Coordinates of C-alpha atoms in Angstrom, one line a residue:
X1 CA 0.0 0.0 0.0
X2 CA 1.5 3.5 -1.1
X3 CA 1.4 6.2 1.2
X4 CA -1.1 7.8 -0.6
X5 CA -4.0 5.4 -0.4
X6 CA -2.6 5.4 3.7
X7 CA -3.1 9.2 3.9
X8 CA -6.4 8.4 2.3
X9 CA -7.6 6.0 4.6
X10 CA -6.4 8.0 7.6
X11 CA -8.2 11.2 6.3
X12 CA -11.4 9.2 5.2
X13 CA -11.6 7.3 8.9
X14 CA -11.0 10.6 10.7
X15 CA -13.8 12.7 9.1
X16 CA -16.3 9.3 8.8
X17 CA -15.6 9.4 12.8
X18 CA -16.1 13.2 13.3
X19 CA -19.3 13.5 11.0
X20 CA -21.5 10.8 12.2
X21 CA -25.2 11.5 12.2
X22 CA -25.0 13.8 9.5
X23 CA -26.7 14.1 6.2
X24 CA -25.2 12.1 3.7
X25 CA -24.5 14.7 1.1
X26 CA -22.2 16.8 3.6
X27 CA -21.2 13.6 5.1
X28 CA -19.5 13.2 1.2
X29 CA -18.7 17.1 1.0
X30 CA -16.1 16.4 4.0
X31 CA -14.8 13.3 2.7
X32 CA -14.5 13.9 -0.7
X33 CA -12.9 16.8 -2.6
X34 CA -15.6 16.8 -5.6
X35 CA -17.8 19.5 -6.5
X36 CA -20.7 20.5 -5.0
X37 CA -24.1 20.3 -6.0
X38 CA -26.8 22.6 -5.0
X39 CA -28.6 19.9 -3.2
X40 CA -25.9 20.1 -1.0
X41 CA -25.3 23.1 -0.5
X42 CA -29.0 23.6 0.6
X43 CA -29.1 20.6 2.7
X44 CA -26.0 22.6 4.2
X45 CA -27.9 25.8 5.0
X46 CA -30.7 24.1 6.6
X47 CA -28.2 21.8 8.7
X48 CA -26.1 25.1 10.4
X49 CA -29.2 27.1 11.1
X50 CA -29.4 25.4 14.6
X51 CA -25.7 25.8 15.1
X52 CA -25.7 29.0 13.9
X53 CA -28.1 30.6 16.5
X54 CA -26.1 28.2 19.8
X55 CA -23.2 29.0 18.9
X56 CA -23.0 32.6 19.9
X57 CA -25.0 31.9 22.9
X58 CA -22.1 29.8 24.2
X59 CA -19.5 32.0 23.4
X60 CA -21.0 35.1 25.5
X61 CA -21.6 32.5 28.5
X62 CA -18.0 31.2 28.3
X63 CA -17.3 35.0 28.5
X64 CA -19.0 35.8 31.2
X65 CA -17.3 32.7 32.6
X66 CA -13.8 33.7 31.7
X67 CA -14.6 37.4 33.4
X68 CA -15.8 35.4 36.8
X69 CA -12.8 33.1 36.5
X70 CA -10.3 36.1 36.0
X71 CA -12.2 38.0 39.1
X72 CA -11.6 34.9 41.3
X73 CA -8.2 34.7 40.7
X74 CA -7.4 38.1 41.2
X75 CA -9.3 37.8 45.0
X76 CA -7.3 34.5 45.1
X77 CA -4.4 36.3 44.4
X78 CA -5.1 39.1 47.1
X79 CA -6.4 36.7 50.1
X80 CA -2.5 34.8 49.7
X81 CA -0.6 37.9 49.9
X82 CA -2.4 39.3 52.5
X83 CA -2.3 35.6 54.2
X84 CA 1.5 35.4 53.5
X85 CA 2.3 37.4 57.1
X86 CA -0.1 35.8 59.1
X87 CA 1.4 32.2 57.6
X88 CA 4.8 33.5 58.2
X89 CA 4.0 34.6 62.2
X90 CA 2.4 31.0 62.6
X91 CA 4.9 29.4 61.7
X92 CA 7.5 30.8 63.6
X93 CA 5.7 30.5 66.5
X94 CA 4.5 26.7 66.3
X95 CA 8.8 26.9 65.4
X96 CA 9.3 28.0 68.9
X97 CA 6.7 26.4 70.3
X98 CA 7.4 23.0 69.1
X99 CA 8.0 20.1 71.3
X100 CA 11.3 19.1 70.1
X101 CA 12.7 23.2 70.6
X102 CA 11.8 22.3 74.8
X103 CA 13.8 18.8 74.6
X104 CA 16.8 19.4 77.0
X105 CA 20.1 19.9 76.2
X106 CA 21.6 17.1 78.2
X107 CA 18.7 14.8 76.0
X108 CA 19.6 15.6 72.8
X109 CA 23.3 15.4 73.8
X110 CA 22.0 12.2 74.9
X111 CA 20.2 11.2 71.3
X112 CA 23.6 12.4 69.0
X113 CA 25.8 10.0 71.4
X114 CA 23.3 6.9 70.6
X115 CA 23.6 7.7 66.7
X116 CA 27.6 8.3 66.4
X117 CA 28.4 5.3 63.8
X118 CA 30.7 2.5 64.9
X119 CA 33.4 3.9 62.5
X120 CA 33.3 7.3 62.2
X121 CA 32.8 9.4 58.1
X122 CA 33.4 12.2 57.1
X123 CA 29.4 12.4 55.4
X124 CA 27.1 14.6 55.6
X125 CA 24.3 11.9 55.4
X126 CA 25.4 10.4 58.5
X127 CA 25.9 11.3 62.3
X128 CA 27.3 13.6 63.7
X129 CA 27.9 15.7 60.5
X130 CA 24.0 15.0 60.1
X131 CA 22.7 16.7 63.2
X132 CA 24.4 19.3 62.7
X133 CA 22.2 20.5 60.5
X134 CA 19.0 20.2 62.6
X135 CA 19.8 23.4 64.2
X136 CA 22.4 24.9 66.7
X137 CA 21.3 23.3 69.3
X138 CA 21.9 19.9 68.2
X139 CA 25.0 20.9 66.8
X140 CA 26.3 22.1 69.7
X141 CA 25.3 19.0 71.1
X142 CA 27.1 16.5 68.3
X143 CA 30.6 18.5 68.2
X144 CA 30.7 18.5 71.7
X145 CA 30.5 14.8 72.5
X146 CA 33.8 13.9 74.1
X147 CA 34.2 11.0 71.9
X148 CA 34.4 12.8 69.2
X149 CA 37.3 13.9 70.2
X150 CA 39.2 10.6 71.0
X151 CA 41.7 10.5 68.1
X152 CA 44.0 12.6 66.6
X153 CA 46.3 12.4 63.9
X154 CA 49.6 14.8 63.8
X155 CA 51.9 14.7 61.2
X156 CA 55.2 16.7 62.2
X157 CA 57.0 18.3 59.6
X158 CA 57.1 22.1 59.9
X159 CA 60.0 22.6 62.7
X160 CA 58.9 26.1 63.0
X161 CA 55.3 25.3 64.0
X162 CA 55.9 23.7 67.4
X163 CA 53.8 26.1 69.0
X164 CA 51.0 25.7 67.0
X165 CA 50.7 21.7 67.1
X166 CA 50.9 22.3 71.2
X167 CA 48.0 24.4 70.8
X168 CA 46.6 22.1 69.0
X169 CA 46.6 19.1 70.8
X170 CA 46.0 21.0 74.2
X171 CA 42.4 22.2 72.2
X172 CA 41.9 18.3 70.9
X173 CA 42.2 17.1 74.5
X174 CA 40.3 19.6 76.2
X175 CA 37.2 18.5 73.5
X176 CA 38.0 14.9 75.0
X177 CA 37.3 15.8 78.3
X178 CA 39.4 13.3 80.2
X179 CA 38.2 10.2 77.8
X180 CA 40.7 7.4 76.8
X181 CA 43.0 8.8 73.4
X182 CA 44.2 7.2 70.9
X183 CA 47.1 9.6 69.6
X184 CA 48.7 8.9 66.6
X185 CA 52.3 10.8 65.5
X186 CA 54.2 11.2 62.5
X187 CA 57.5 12.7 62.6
X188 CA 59.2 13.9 59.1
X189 CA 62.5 15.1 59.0
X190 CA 64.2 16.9 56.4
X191 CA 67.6 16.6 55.7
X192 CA 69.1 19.5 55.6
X193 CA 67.8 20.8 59.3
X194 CA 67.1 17.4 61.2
X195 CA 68.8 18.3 64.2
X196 CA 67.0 21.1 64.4
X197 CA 63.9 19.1 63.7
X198 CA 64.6 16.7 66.3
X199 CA 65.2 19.6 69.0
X200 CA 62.1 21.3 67.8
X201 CA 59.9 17.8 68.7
X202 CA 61.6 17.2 71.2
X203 CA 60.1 20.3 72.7
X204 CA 57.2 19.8 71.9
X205 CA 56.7 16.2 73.5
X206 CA 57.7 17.6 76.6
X207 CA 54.8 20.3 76.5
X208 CA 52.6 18.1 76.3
X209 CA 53.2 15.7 78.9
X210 CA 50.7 16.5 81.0
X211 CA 47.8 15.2 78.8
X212 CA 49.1 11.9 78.0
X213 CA 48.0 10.5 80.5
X214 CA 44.7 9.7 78.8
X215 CA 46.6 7.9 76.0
X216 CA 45.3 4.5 75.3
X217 CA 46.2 3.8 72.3
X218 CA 49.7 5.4 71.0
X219 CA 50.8 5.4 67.4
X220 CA 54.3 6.4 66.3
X221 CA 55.7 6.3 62.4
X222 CA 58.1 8.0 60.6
X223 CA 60.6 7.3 57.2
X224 CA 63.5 6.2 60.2
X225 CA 62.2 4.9 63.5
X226 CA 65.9 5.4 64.8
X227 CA 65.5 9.1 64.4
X228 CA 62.1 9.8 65.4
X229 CA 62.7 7.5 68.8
X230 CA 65.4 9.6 70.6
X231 CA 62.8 12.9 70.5
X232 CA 61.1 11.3 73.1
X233 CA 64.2 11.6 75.8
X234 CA 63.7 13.8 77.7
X235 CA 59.6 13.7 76.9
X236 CA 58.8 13.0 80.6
X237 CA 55.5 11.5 79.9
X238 CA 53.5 9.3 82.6
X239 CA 51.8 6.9 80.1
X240 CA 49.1 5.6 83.2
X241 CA 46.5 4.5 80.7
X242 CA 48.5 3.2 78.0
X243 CA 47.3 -0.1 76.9
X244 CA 48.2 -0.5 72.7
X245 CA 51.4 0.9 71.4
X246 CA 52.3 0.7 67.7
X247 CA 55.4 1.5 65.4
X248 CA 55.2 2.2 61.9
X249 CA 58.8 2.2 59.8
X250 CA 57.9 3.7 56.4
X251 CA 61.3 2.0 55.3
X252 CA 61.2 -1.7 54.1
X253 CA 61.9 -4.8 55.8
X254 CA 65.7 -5.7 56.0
X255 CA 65.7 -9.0 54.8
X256 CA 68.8 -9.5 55.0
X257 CA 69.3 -9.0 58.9
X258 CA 67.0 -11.6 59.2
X259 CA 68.8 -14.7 57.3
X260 CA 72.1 -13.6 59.3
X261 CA 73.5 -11.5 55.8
X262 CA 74.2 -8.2 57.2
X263 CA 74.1 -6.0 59.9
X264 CA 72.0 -2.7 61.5
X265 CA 72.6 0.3 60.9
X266 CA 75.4 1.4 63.2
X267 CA 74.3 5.3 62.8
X268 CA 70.4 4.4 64.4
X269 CA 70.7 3.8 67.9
X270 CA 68.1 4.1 70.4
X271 CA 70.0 5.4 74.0
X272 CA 67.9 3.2 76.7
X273 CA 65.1 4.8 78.4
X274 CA 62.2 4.0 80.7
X275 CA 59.5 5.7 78.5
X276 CA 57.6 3.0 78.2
X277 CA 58.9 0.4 80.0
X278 CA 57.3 2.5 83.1
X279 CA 53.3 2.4 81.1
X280 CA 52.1 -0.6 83.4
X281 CA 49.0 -1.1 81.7
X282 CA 51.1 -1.7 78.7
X283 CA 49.8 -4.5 76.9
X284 CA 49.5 -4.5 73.1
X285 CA 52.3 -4.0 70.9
X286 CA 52.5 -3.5 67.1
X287 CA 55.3 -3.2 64.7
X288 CA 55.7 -2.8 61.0
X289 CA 59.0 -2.5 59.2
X290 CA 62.4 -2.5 61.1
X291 CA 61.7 -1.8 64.4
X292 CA 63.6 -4.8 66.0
X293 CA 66.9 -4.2 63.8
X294 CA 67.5 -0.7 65.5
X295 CA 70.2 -0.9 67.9
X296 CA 68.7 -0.6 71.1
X297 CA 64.9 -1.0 70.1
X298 CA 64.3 -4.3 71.6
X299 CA 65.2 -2.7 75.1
X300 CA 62.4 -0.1 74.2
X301 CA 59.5 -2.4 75.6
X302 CA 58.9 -4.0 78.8
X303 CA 58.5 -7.3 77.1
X304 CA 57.5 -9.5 80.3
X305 CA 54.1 -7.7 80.5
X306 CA 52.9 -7.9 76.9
X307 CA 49.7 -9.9 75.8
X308 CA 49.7 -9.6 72.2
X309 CA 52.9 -9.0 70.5
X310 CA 52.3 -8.3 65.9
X311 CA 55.3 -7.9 64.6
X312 CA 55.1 -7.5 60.7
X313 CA 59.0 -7.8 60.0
X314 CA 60.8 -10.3 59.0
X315 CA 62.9 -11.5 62.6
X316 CA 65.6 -13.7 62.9
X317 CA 65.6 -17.5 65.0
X318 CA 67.4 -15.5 67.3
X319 CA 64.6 -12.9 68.3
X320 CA 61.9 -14.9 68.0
X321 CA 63.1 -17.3 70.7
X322 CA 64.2 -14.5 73.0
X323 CA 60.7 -12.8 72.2
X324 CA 58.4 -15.8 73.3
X325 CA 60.7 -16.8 76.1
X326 CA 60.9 -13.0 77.6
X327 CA 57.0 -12.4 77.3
X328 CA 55.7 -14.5 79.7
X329 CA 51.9 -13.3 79.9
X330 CA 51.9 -13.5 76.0
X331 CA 48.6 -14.5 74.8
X332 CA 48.1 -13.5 71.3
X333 CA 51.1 -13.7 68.6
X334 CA 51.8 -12.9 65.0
X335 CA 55.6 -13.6 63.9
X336 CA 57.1 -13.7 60.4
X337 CA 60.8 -15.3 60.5
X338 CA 63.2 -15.2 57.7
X339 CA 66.1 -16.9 59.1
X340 CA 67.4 -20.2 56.8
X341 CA 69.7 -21.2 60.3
X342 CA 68.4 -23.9 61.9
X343 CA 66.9 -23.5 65.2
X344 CA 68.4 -26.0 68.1
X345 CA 66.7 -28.2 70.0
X346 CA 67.1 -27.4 73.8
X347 CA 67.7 -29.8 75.8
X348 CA 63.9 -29.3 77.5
X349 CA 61.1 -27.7 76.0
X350 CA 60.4 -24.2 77.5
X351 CA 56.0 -24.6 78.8
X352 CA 54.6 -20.8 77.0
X353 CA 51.4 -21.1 79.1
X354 CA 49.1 -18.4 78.3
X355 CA 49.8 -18.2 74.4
X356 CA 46.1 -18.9 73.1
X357 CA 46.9 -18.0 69.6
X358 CA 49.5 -18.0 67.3
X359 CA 50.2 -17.0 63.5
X360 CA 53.5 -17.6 62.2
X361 CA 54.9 -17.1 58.8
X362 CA 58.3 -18.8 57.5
X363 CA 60.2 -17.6 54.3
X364 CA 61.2 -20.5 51.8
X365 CA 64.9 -20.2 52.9
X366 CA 63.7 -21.6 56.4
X367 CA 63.4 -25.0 57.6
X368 CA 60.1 -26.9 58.3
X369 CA 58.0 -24.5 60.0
X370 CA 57.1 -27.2 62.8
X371 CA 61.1 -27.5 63.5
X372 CA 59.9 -24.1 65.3
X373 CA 56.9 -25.0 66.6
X374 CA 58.5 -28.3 68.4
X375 CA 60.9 -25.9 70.4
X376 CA 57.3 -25.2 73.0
X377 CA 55.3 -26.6 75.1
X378 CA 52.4 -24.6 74.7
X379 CA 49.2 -25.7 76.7
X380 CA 46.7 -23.3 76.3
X381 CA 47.1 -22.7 72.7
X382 CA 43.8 -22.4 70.9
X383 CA 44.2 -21.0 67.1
X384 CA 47.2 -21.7 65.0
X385 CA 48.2 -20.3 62.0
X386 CA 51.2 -21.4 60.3
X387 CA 52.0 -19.9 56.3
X388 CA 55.6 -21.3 54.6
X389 CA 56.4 -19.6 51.9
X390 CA 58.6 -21.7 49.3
X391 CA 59.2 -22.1 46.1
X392 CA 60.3 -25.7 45.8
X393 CA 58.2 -27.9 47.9
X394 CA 60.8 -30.6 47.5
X395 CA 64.0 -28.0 49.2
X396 CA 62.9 -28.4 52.5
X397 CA 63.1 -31.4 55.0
X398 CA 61.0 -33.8 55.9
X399 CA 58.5 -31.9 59.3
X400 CA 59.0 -34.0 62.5
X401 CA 56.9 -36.5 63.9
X402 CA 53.1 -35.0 64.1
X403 CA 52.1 -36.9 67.5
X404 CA 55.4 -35.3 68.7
X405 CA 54.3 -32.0 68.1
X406 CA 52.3 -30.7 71.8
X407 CA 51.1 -27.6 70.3
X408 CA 49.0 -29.9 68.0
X409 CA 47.5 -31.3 70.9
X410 CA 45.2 -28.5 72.2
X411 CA 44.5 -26.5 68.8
X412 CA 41.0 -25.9 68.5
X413 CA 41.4 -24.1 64.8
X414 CA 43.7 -24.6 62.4
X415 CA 44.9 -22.8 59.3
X416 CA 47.8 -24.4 57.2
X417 CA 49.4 -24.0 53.9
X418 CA 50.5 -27.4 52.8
X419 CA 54.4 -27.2 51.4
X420 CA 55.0 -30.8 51.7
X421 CA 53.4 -32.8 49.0
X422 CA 56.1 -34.1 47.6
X423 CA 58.1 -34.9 50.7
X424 CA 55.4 -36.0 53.2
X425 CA 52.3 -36.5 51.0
X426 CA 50.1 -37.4 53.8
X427 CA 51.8 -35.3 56.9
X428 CA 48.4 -33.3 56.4
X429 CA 46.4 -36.2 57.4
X430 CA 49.1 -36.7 60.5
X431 CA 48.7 -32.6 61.8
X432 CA 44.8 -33.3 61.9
X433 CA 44.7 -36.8 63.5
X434 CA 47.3 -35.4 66.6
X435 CA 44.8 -32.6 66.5
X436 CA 42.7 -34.4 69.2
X437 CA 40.6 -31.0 69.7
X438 CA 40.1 -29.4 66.3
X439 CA 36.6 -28.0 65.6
X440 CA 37.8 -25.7 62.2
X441 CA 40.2 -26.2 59.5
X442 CA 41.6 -24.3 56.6
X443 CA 44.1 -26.4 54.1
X444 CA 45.1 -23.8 51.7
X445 CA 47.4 -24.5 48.4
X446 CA 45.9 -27.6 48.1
X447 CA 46.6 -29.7 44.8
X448 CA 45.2 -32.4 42.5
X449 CA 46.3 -36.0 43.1
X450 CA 46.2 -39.1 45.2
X451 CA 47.3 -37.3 48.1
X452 CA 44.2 -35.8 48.7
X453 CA 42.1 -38.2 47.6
X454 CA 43.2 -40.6 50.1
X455 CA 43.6 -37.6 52.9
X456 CA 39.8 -36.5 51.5
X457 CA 39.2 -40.4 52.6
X458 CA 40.7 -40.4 55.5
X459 CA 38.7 -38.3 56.9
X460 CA 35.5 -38.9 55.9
X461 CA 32.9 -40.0 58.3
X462 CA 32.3 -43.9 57.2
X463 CA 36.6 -44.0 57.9
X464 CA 36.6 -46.1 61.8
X465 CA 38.1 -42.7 63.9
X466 CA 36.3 -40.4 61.5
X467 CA 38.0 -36.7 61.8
X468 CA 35.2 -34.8 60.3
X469 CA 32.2 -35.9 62.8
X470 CA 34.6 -33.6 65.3
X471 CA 34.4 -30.2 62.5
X472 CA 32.1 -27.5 62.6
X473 CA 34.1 -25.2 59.6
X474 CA 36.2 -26.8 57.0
X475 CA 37.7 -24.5 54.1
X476 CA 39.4 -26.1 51.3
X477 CA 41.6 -23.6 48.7
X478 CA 43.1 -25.2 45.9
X479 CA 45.3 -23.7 43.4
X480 CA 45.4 -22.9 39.4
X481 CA 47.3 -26.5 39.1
X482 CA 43.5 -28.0 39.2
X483 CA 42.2 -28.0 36.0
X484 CA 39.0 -30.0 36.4
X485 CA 37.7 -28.0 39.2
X486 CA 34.1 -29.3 39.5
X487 CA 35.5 -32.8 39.8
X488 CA 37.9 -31.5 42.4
X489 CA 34.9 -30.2 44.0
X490 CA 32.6 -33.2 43.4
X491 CA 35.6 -35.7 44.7
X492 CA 36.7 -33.7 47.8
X493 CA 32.8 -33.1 49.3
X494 CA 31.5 -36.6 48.5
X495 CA 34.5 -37.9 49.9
X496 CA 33.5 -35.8 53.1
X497 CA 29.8 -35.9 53.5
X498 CA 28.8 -39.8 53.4
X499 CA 26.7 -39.1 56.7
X500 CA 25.4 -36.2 58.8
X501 CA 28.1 -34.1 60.1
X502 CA 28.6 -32.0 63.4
X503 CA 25.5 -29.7 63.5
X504 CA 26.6 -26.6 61.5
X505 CA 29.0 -28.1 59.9
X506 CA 30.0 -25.9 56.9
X507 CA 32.2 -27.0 54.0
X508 CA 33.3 -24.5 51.6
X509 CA 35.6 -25.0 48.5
X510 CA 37.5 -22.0 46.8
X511 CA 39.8 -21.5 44.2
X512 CA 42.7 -19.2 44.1

């Protein structure tokens, strides 16, 4: 169909539509563009005398309707403006008036407490940033919570500015009011006026010694620990409430101090002091980069009070053995060693008796990670988590007797990464049988094979001393070396879930 005859149609259906009930000569007038007869054009005289008599009867009504309409708008227009000044008067008083103007101070002080967040952003959308734009009331109420107040972050670089970060801090604590701190320094010093940096600190830790007593939580970092250290001297603090103390080195790791390669630095040197060996409540300590291999920062610490002990830096046999034997209420530690020397049997196992859990990382120089483990009695351990990093499974020897291992004994969790496939194909199986009291267990870097086929056997619950009837969490990762990993998946979980489990038992596969 050409567009024509479709214009055609439309233009025939739209008029048929529009002239229904009229005569059928106009009803062909409109539709049709042909001449017109004058039976038609009398027909169309005598239809639009009606019409032509109602029509202007209308238009006058809609008129006098349009003059009334105009009329009631303009009144409408007037009764608003001269309503707009009573409306605004109203509403300023049911403003004052309102309940929530009388709620007390102390209340709404009260209310922006209950709705700080958890952590703390910067957001307008949520507390306290939020309330304070209720009014000034409530955000006088928000910014002066005390716990907003709790943590500050100083980075010290301008030497000149001394006076101005006391000031600062004194106005931070004061907002505290008393509450527990967590204080949080960063010392930079450039290199052509450190000592004049370090004199210029220095002054300023001892002006502020009076407020850190509410310090709970103390954070020091800088590009060289071994300069930043000494400032504090002469600081004269009384660290009362310190409980968590953490060092940042924005230097890396010295590897090589570890394996027994080189030596410290002989130009950072901490003189001894009794800074913080006099905080009694002094329990947590954190460590990041270095802070070990500066002469005289192990005698930084009172080390026989410590709980929990991170150290992320890579330590040598030496200090580990001299850190777990010094702290003797140590309960919670994470160690990374890089030392490829040999650790020596002594000839009695030293008893660590409050260590409940334990992460400890080995570099692939090292030997068998148990070879440390094996050096402690450790009764009340809980949680172990032992990562060897290697590159050739088959360079390290074969891990000592399992069932000679105590620590194994009492573990309640378990997180391993097995490096011993091709040495000890089944040692795996050996860890988790002398692990009389395991509930969870993580076997990561696991990979295709026999080995685990007949481990994934072993411990499955129709085996006669079934391991997994004991399991409430058991996490398998596996590695790229599986190719078929739905039949990895398929083999390992059939192999463990012949019969109903501990209740809440929860195996979970993962690839990495």
């Amino acid at each position: 169909m050409d567009s024509y005859l479709k214009w055609r149609l439309y233009y025939q259906n739209g008029y048929e539509s529009k002239a229904k009930g009229y005569p059928e000569e106009i009803r062909a007038a409109m539709i049709y563009n042909l001449p017109i007869h004058n039976t038609t054009i009398a027909s169309a005289l005598q239809f639009r005398e009606e019409p032509s008599k109602n029509v202007p009867d209308f238009d006058t009504k809609l008129a006098s309707l349009d003059i009334e309409l105009e009329e009631l708008r303009r009144q409408k227009n007037m009764l608003e403006e001269e309503a707009q000044p009573h409306r605004r008067r109203l509403n300023a008083c049911n403003a004052i008036l309102a309940p929530i103007r009388r709620v007390p101070f102390e209340i709404i002080r009260e209310i922006a407490r209950l709705t700080l967040p958890r952590h703390p952003s910067a957001t307008t959308k949520r507390s306290p940033l939020s309330l304070c734009h209720v009014s000034s009331a409530w955000r006088r109420a928000a910014l002066s919570l005390p716990e907003l107040w709790t943590t500050l972050y100083m980075v010290l670089e301008d030497t000149l500015s001394w006076e101005r970060y006391i000031k600062r801090v004194v106005e931070w604590f004061g907002r505290a009011q008393g509450k527990p701190c967590s204080f949080y320094l960063h010392f930079r010093f450039p290199d052509q006026h450190k000592p004049w940096a370090k004199q210029a600190y220095s002054i300023f830790l001892y002006n502020i010694r009076s407020l850190m007593i509410h310090v709970r939580h103390l954070g020091i970092s800088s590009d060289c620990l071994g300069t930043a250290l000494p400032c504090f001297k002469g600081a004269a603090w009384q660290l009362e409430g310190l409980q968590t103390l953490t060092f940042y080195n924005d230097t890396d790791s010295f590897f090589e101090w570890a394996m027994g390669l080189g030596e410290p630095n002989p130009s950072l040197v901490i003189q001894p002091m009794d800074l913080f060996r006099t905080a009694k409540n002094l329990c947590s300590v954190m460590m990041q980069n270095d802070f070990m291999q500066i002469i005289g920062g192990p005698l930084f610490l009172p080390w026989v009070q410590l709980t929990n002990v991170i150290l992320d830096e890579w330590l040598s046999t030496h200090y580990w053995m001299t850190i777990m034997e010094t702290c003797l209420q140590l309960r919670v530690g994470h160690f990374h060693l890089g030392d490829r020397r040999y650790p020596a049997n002594p000839h009695s196992k030293r008893v660590i008796l409050c260590l409940e859990e334990l992460y400890l990382e080995v570099n692939h120089y090292c030997p068998s990670i148990l070879n440390f483990l094996i050096l402690y009695e450790l009764p009340s351990l809980r949680i172990l988590n032992l990562w060897h990093e290697i590159d050739d499974p088959g360079a390290i020897p074969a891990p000592p007797v399992a069932s000679e291992v105590s620590a194994l004994k009492t573990v309640g969790t378990l997180y391993f990464q097995d490096v011993w496939q091709d040495v000890a194909p089944i040692y795996v199986l050996e860890m988790v049988t002398a692990a009389t009291n395991l509930r969870g267990l993580e076997l990561i870097n696991v990979v295709p094979g026999e080995t685990y086929q007949a481990l994934f056997k072993a411990m499955s619950f129709d085996n006669p001393s079934p391991i997994l009837t004991k399991l409430s969490y058991f996490l398998v990762e596996a590695t790229d070396q599986i190719t078929e990993w739905t039949s990895f998946i398929e083999m390992s979980s059939t192999s463990t879930s012949n019969t109903i489990p501990t209740p809440g038992f929860e195996f979970q596969t993962k690839k990495l």
